XYZ file of C-alpha atoms in Angstrom:
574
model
C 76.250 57.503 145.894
C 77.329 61.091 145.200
C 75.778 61.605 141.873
C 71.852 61.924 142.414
C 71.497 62.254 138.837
C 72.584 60.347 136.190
C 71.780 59.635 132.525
C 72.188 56.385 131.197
C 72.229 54.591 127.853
C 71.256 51.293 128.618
C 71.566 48.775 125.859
C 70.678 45.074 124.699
C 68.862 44.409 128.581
C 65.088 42.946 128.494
C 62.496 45.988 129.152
C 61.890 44.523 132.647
C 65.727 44.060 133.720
C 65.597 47.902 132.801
C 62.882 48.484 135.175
C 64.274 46.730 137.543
C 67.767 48.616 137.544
C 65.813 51.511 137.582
C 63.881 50.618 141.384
C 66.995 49.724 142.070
C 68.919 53.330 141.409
C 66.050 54.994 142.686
C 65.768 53.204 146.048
C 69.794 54.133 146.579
C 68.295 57.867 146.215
C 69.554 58.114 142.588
C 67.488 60.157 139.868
C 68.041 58.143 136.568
C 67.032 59.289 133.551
C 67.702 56.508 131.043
C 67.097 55.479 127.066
C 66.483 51.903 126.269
C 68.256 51.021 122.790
C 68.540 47.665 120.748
C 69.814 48.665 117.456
C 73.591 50.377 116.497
C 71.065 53.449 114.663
C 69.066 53.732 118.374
C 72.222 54.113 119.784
C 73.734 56.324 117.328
C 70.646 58.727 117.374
C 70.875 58.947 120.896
C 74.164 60.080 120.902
C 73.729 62.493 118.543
C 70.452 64.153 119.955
C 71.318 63.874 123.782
C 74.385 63.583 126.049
C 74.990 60.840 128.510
C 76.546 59.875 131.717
C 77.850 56.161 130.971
C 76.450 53.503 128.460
C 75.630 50.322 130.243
C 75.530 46.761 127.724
C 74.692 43.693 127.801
C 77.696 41.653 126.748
C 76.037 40.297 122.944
C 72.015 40.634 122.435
C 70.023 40.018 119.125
C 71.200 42.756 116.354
C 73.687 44.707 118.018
C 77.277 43.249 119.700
C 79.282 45.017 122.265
C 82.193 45.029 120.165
C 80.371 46.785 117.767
C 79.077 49.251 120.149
C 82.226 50.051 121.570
C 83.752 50.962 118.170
C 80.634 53.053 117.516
C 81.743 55.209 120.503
C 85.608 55.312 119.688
C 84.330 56.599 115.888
C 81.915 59.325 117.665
C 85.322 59.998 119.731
C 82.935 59.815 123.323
C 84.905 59.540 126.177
C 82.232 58.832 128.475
C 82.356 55.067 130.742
C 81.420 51.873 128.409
C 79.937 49.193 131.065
C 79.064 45.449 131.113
C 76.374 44.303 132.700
C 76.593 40.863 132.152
C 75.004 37.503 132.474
C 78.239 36.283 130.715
C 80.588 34.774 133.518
C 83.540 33.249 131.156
C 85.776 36.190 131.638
C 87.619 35.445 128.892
C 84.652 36.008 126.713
C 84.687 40.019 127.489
C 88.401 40.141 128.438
C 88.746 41.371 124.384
C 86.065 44.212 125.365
C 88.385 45.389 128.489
C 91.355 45.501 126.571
C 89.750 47.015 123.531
C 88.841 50.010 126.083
C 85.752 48.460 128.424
C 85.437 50.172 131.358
C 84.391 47.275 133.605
C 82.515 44.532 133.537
C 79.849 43.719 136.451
C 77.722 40.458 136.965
C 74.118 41.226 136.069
C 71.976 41.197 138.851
C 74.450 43.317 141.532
C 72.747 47.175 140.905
C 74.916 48.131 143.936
C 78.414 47.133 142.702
C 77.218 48.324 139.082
C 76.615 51.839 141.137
C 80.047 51.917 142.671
C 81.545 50.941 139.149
C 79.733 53.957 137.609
C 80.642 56.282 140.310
C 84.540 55.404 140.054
C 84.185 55.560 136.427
C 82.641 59.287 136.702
C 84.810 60.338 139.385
C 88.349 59.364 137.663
C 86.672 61.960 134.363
C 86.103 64.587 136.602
C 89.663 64.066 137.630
C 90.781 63.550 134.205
C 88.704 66.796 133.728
C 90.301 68.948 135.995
C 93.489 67.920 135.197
C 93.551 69.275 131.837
C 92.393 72.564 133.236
C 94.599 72.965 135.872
C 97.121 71.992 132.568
C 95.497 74.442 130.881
C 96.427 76.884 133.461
C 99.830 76.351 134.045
C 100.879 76.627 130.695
C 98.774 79.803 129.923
C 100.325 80.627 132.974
C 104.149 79.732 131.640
C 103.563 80.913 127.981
C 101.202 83.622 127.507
C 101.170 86.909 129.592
C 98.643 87.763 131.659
C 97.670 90.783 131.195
C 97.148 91.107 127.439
C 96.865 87.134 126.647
C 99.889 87.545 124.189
C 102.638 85.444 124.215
C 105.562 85.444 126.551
C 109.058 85.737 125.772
C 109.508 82.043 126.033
C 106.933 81.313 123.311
C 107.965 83.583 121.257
C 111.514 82.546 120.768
C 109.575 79.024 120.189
C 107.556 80.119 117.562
C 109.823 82.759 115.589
C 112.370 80.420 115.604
C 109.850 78.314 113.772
C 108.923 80.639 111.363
C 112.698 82.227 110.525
C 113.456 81.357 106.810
C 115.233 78.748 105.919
C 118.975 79.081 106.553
C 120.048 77.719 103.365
C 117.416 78.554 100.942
C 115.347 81.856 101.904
C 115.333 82.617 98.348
C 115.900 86.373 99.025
C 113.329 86.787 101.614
C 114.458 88.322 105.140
C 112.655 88.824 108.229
C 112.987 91.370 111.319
C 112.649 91.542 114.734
C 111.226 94.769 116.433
C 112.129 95.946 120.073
C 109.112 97.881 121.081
C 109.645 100.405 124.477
C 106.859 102.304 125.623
C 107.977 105.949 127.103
C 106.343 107.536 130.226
C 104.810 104.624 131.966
C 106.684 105.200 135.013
C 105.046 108.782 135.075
C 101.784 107.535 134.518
C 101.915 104.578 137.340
C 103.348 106.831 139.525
C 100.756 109.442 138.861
C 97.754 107.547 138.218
C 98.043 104.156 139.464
C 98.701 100.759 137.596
C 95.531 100.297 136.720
C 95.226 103.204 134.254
C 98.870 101.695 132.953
C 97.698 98.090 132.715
C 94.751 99.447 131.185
C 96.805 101.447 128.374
C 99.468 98.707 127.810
C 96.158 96.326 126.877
C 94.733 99.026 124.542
C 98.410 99.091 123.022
C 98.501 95.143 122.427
C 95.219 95.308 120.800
C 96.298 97.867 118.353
C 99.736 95.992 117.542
C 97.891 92.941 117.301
C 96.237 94.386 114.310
C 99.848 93.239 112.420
C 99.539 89.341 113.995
C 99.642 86.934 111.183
C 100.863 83.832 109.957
C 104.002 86.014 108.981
C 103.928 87.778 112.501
C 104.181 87.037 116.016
C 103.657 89.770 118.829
C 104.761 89.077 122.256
C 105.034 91.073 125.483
C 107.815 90.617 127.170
C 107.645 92.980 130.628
C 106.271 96.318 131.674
C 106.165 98.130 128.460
C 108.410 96.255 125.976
C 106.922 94.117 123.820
C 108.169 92.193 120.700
C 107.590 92.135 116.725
C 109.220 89.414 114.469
C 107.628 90.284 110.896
C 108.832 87.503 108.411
C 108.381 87.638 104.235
C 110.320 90.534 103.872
C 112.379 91.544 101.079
C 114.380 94.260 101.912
C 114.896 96.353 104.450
C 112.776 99.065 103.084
C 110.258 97.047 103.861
C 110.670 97.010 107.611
C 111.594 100.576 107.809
C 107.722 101.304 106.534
C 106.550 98.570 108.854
C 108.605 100.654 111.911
C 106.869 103.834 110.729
C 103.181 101.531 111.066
C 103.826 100.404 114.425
C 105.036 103.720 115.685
C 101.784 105.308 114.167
C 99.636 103.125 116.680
C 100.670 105.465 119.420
C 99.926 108.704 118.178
C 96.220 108.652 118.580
C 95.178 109.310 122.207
C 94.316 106.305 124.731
C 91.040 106.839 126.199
C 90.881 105.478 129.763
C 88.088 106.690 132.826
C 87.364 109.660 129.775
C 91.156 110.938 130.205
C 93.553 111.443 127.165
C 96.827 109.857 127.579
C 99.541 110.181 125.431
C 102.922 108.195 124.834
C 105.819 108.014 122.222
C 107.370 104.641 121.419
C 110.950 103.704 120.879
C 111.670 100.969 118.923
C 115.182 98.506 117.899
C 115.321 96.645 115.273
C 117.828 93.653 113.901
C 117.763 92.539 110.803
C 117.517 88.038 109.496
C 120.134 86.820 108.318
C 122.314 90.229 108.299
C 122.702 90.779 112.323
C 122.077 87.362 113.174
C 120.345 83.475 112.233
C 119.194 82.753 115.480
C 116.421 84.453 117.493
C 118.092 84.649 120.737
C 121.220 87.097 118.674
C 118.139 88.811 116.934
C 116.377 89.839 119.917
C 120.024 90.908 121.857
C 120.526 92.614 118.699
C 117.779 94.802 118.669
C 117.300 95.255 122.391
C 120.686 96.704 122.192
C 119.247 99.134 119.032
C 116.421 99.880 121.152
C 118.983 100.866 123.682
C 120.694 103.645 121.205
C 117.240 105.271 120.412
C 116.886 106.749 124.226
C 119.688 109.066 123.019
C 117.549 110.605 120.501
C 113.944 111.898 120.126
C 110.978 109.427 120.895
C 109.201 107.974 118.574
C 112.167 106.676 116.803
C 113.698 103.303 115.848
C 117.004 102.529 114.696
C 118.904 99.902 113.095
C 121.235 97.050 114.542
C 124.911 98.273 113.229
C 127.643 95.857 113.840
C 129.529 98.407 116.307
C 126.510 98.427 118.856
C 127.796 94.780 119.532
C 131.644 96.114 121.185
C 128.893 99.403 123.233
C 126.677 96.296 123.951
C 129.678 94.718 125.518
C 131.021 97.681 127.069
C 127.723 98.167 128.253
C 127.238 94.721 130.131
C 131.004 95.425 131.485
C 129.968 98.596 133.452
C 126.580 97.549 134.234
C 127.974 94.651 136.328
C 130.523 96.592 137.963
C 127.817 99.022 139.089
C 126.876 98.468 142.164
C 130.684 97.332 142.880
C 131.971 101.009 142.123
C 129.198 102.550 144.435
C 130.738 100.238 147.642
C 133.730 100.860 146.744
C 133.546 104.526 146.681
C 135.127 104.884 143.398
C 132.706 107.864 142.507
C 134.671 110.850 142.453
C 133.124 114.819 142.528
C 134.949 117.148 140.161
C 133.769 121.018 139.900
C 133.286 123.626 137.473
C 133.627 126.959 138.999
C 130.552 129.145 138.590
C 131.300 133.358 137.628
C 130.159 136.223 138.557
C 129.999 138.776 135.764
C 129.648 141.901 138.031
C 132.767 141.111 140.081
C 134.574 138.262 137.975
C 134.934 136.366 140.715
C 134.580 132.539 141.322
C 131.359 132.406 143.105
C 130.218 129.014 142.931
C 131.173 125.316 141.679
C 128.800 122.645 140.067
C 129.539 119.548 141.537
C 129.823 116.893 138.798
C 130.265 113.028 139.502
C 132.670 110.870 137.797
C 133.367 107.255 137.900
C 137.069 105.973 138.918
C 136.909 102.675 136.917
C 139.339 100.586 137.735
C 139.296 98.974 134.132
C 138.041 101.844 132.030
C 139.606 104.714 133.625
C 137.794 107.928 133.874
C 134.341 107.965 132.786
C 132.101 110.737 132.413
C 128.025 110.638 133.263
C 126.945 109.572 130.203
C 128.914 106.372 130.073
C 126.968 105.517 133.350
C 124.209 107.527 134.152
C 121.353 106.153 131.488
C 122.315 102.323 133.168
C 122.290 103.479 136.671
C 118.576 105.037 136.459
C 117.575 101.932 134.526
C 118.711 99.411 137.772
C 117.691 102.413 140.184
C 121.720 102.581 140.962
C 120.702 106.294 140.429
C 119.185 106.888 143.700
C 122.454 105.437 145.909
C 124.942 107.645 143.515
C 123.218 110.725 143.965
C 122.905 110.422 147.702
C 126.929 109.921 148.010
C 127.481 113.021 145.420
C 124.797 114.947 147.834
C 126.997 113.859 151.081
C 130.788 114.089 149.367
C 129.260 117.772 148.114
C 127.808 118.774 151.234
C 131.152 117.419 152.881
C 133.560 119.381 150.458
C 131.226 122.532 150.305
C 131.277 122.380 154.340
C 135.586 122.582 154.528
C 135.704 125.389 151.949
C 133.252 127.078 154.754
C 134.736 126.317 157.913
C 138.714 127.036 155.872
C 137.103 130.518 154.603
C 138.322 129.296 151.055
C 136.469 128.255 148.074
C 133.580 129.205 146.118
C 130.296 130.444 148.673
C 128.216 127.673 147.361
C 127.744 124.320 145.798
C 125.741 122.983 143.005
C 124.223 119.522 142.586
C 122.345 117.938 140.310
C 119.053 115.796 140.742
C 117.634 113.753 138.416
C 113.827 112.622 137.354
C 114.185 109.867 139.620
C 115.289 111.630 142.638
C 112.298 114.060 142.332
C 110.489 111.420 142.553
C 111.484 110.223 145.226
C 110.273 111.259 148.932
C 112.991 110.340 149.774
C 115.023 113.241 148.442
C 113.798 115.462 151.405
C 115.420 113.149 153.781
C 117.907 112.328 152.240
C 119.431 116.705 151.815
C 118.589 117.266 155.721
C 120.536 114.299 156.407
C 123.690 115.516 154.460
C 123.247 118.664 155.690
C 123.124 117.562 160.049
C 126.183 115.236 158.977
C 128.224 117.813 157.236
C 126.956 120.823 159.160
C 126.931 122.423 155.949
C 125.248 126.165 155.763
C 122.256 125.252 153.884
C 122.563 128.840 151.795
C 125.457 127.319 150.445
C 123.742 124.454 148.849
C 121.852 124.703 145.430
C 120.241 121.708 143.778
C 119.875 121.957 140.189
C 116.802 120.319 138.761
C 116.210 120.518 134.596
C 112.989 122.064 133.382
C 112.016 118.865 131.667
C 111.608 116.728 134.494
C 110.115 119.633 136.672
C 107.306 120.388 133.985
C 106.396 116.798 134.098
C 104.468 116.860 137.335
C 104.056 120.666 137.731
C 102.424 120.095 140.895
C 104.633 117.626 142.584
C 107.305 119.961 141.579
C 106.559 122.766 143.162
C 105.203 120.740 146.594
C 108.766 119.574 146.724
C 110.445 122.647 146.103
C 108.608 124.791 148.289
C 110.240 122.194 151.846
C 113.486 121.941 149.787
C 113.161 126.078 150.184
C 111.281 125.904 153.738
C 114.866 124.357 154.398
C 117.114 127.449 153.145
C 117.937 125.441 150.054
C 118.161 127.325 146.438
C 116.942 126.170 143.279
C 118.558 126.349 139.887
C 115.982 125.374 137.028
C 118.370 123.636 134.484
C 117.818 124.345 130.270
C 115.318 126.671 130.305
C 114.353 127.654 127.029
C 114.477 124.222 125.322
C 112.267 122.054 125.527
C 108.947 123.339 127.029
C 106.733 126.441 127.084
C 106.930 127.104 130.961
C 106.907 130.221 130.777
C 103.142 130.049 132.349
C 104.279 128.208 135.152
C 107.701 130.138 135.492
C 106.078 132.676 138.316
C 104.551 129.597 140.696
C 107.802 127.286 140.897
C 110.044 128.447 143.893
C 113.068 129.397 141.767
C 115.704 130.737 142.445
C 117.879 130.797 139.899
C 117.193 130.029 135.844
C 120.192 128.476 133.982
C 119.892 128.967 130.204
C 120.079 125.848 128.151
C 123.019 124.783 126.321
C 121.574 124.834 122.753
C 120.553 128.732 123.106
C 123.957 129.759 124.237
C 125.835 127.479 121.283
C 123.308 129.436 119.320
C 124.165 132.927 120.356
C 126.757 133.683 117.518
C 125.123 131.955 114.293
C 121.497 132.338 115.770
C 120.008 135.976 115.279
C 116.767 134.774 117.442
C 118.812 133.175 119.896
C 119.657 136.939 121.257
C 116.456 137.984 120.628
C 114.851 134.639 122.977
C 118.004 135.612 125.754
C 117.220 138.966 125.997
C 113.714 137.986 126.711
C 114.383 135.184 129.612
C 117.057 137.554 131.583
C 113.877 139.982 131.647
C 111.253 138.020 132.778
C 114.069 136.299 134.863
C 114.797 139.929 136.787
C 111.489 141.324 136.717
C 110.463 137.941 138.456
C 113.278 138.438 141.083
C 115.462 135.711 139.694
C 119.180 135.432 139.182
C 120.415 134.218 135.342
C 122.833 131.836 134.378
C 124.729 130.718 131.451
C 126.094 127.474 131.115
C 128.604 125.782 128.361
C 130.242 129.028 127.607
C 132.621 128.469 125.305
C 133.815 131.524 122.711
C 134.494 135.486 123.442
C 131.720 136.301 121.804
C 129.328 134.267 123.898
C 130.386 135.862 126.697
C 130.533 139.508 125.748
C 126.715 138.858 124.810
C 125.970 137.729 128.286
C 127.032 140.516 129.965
C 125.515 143.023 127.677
C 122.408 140.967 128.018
C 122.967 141.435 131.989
C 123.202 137.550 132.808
C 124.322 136.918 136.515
C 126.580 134.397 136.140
C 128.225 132.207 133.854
C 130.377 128.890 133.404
C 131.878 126.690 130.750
C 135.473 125.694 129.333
C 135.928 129.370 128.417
C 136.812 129.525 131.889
C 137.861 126.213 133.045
C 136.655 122.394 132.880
C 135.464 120.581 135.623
C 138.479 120.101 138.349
C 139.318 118.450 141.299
C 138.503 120.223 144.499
C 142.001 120.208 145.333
C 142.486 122.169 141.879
C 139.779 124.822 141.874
C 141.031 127.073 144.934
C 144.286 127.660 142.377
C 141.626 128.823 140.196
C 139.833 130.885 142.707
C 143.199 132.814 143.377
C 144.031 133.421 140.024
C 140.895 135.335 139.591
C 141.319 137.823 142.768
C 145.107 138.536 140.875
C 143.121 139.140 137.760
C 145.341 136.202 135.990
C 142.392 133.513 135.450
C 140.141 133.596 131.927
């Protein structure tokens, strides 16, 4: 018998056919710990002071009736085996016990059978047990996200939809569904590890949960998003002040392993009924609002407007034809020729990627570039514009023609990459380009994000004979600290401070400054998104190296920029 132990109510039986079944247990090895009851009161004190293993009966005794007893158990909703053990043999005397929920019936008088019934009887509640764990499981497991316990996109839409007004008579009230994106976590996983991200995105849940009530559901729905559906709202006043509260849980620092982190949100929002009546439209709705805030500053949110649904679709349209255009090599380079101010000559040209779309015709980068760093499309692109500049920048060498070097431009994910070492000596053995004629432009932003890592891989991207342009300086970080220990070669000024130059008096002031530190630290100046006279004649009186922008020329074909090049040794170009 596998249970040595057992404790059993024993009712209606004769104190010595008690005794008896008790030699009997014990001689099969069996513990039994038992309490002898005659009354329905014995046996509903017992139940309420102690807990037992089965209840064994006799079939009808003086003062208390099976029948009664089993009902007694159904009221105290026990689950545990109800036993006959019987003297009765007419079988269809306790055939109404069976069917009213008996577990067996056994002749009196056979311990060992009774033993076996008792044993299936606990065995098939252990199962019964375990079952509704393992059910348990699996649907925590389906609904409800690991990590932070809150619920999964599929619950969600279950319960929102439940709790969206009623379609016909919300009596004024509205509701609103927030898409929540969490910036930097990349950074920080790649930096840190996941376990200082996992360990921020459950200090985030707990603070949004703060807002979970009968008339909100939170729900996390991958990596950093999570979901808001606030109902009993009134207007939507109301939900741009409960945007503001939610985007006020991030400002205070996250405290994890006694470091400070720090992250902005980003948030979408849609609007019930006015962008939508199901949840399903509600959540595309402000996914795709989400979507329009990584244009602007973080910790932002932004309405659903009708005319994000045609950029939604226009959206979905180039996302699928992604990885289509990149096998189909319809990525084409166009360049902007880079002057020199001593010598007005046509130095250089920035190599700039456009997409051939067979549907949508010419499209610049940033109809394509924000989607292909979201599916990592990013990393395949800028290795062909790396090879097709390398290629190009390698026949203007050989052909004596053409500007003396190339630009191209690396993104935040290609720094991060190891890759990216690899990836320039291998366009550069396939090409046989001069690797003094290759620059790769990196932007100050994403090279101040990982000061460290930046300068590691800049220092074998310069052990190779590469140069380095440090894109926007000036506008969005104070690098100046850092300026002397990154291995740059040349600083290009950001846009905003040259648009600035005529209506700014401080932008000349800020110029000035940069060219100076720039030449005292043995750096070369440039000037990009030159546009007016006036911008220009600045630059050169500020000393600036060189310069670019449609004052000069847009980006061209390569085919169209040695025209360009010869108009400026007859003195005819700009």
């Amino acid at each position: 018998m596998p249970y040595g132990k057992l404790r059993l109510l024993i009712a209606g039986h004769a104190k010595a056919d008690v005794e008896r079944l008790s030699a009997d247990f014990g001689r099969n090895g069996v513990q039994l710990t038992y309490q002898h009851v005659n009354s329905l009161s014995d046996v509903q004190s017992a139940l309420d002071t102690s807990s037992w293993d089965a209840v064994i009966t006799e079939y009808s005794m003086t003062g208390l009736d099976a029948m009664q007893l089993l009902d007694l158990l159904k009221a105290c909703h026990q689950t545990i085996p109800f036993i006959l053990y019987t003297s009765v043999a007419d079988e269809q005397a306790v055939l109404p016990l069976l069917r009213n929920g008996a577990n067996d019936c056994v002749p009196k008088g056979h311990s060992t059978q009774l033993m076996l019934a008792i044993d299936r009887e606990l065995e098939y509640l252990d199962l019964k047990r375990r079952k509704r764990q393992a059910d348990s499981h699996i649907y925590r497991m389906t609904y409800y996200d690991e990590l932070t316990g809150l619920p999964k996109h599929n619950l969600f839409q279950e319960k929102a939809a439940s709790l969206l007004p009623d379609n016909d008579a919300n009596d004024g009230m509205i509701a609103a569904v927030y898409f929540i994106d969490v910036n930097r976590l990349s950074r920080i996983n790649s930096k840190y590890g996941y376990s200082i991200s996992n360990n921020l995105i459950q200090q985030l849940a707990s603070r949004l949960s703060i807002y979970s009530n009968k008339a909100g559901i939170l729900a996390r729905i991958e990596g950093g998003n999570f979901v808001f559906l606030k109902t009993g709202l009134t207007s939507a006043d109301q939900a741009q002040t409960f945007a503001s509260q939610l985007l006020k849980l991030a400002t205070a620092p996250f405290i994890i392993n006694h470091l400070e982190f720090y992250i902005t949100l980003n948030i979408g929002i849609s609007l019930y009924p006015r962008d939508g009546r199901e949840i399903e439209v509600l959540l595309a709705n402000a996914e795709n609002a989400l979507f329009s805030t990584k244009r602007s500053w973080p910790n932002t949110y932004k309405f659903y407007i009708g005319e994000m649904g045609e950029a939604l679709s226009q959206k979905a349209r180039i996302e699928q034809s992604l990885q289509h255009a990149i096998d189909d090599k319809e990525f084409i380079l166009h360049y902007q020729p880079v002057i020199d101010l001593k010598t007005d000559s046509i130095v250089g040209a920035e190599a700039l990627v456009r997409w051939q779309h067979p549907e949508l015709g010419l499209l610049s980068p940033d109809k394509f570039v924000s989607l292909a760093t979201e599916s990592g499309s990013i990393i395949k692109i800028g290795k062909r514009v790396l090879h097709e500049a390398c290629r190009q920048a390698k026949c203007w060498q050989d052909s004596n023609h053409g500007p003396a070097f190339v630009t191209v431009n690396i993104s935040a994910i290609e720094l991060d990459q190891l890759q990216l070492i690899k990836h320039v000596a291998e366009a550069l053995q396939i090409t046989g380009l001069d690797p003094a004629r290759l620059e790769l432009e990196i932007s100050e932003s994403v090279l101040m994000q990982d000061i460290d890592g930046s300068i590691r891989i800049l220092n074998k991207l310069k052990e190779m004979g590469i140069r380095v342009v440090m894109d926007n300086f000036g506008t969005g970080y104070s690098s100046l600290n850092y300026l002397r220990r990154l291995p740059v070669d040349t600083i290009k000024i950001g846009q905003p401070l040259v648009q600035d130059i005529a209506s700014q008096s401080d932008t000349s002031v800020i110029i000035t400054a940069i060219v100076t530190l720039a030449r005292n630290l043995g750096m070369q100046i440039r000037a990009g998104n030159v546009q007016s006279r006036t911008q220009l004649d600045f630059l050169q009186k500020a000393n600036c190296h060189h310069v670019q922008g449609f004052l000069f020329s847009p980006p061209v074909s390569a085919e169209n920029l040695l025209p360009l090049i010869e108009q400026c040794k007859t003195g005819t170009f700009a």
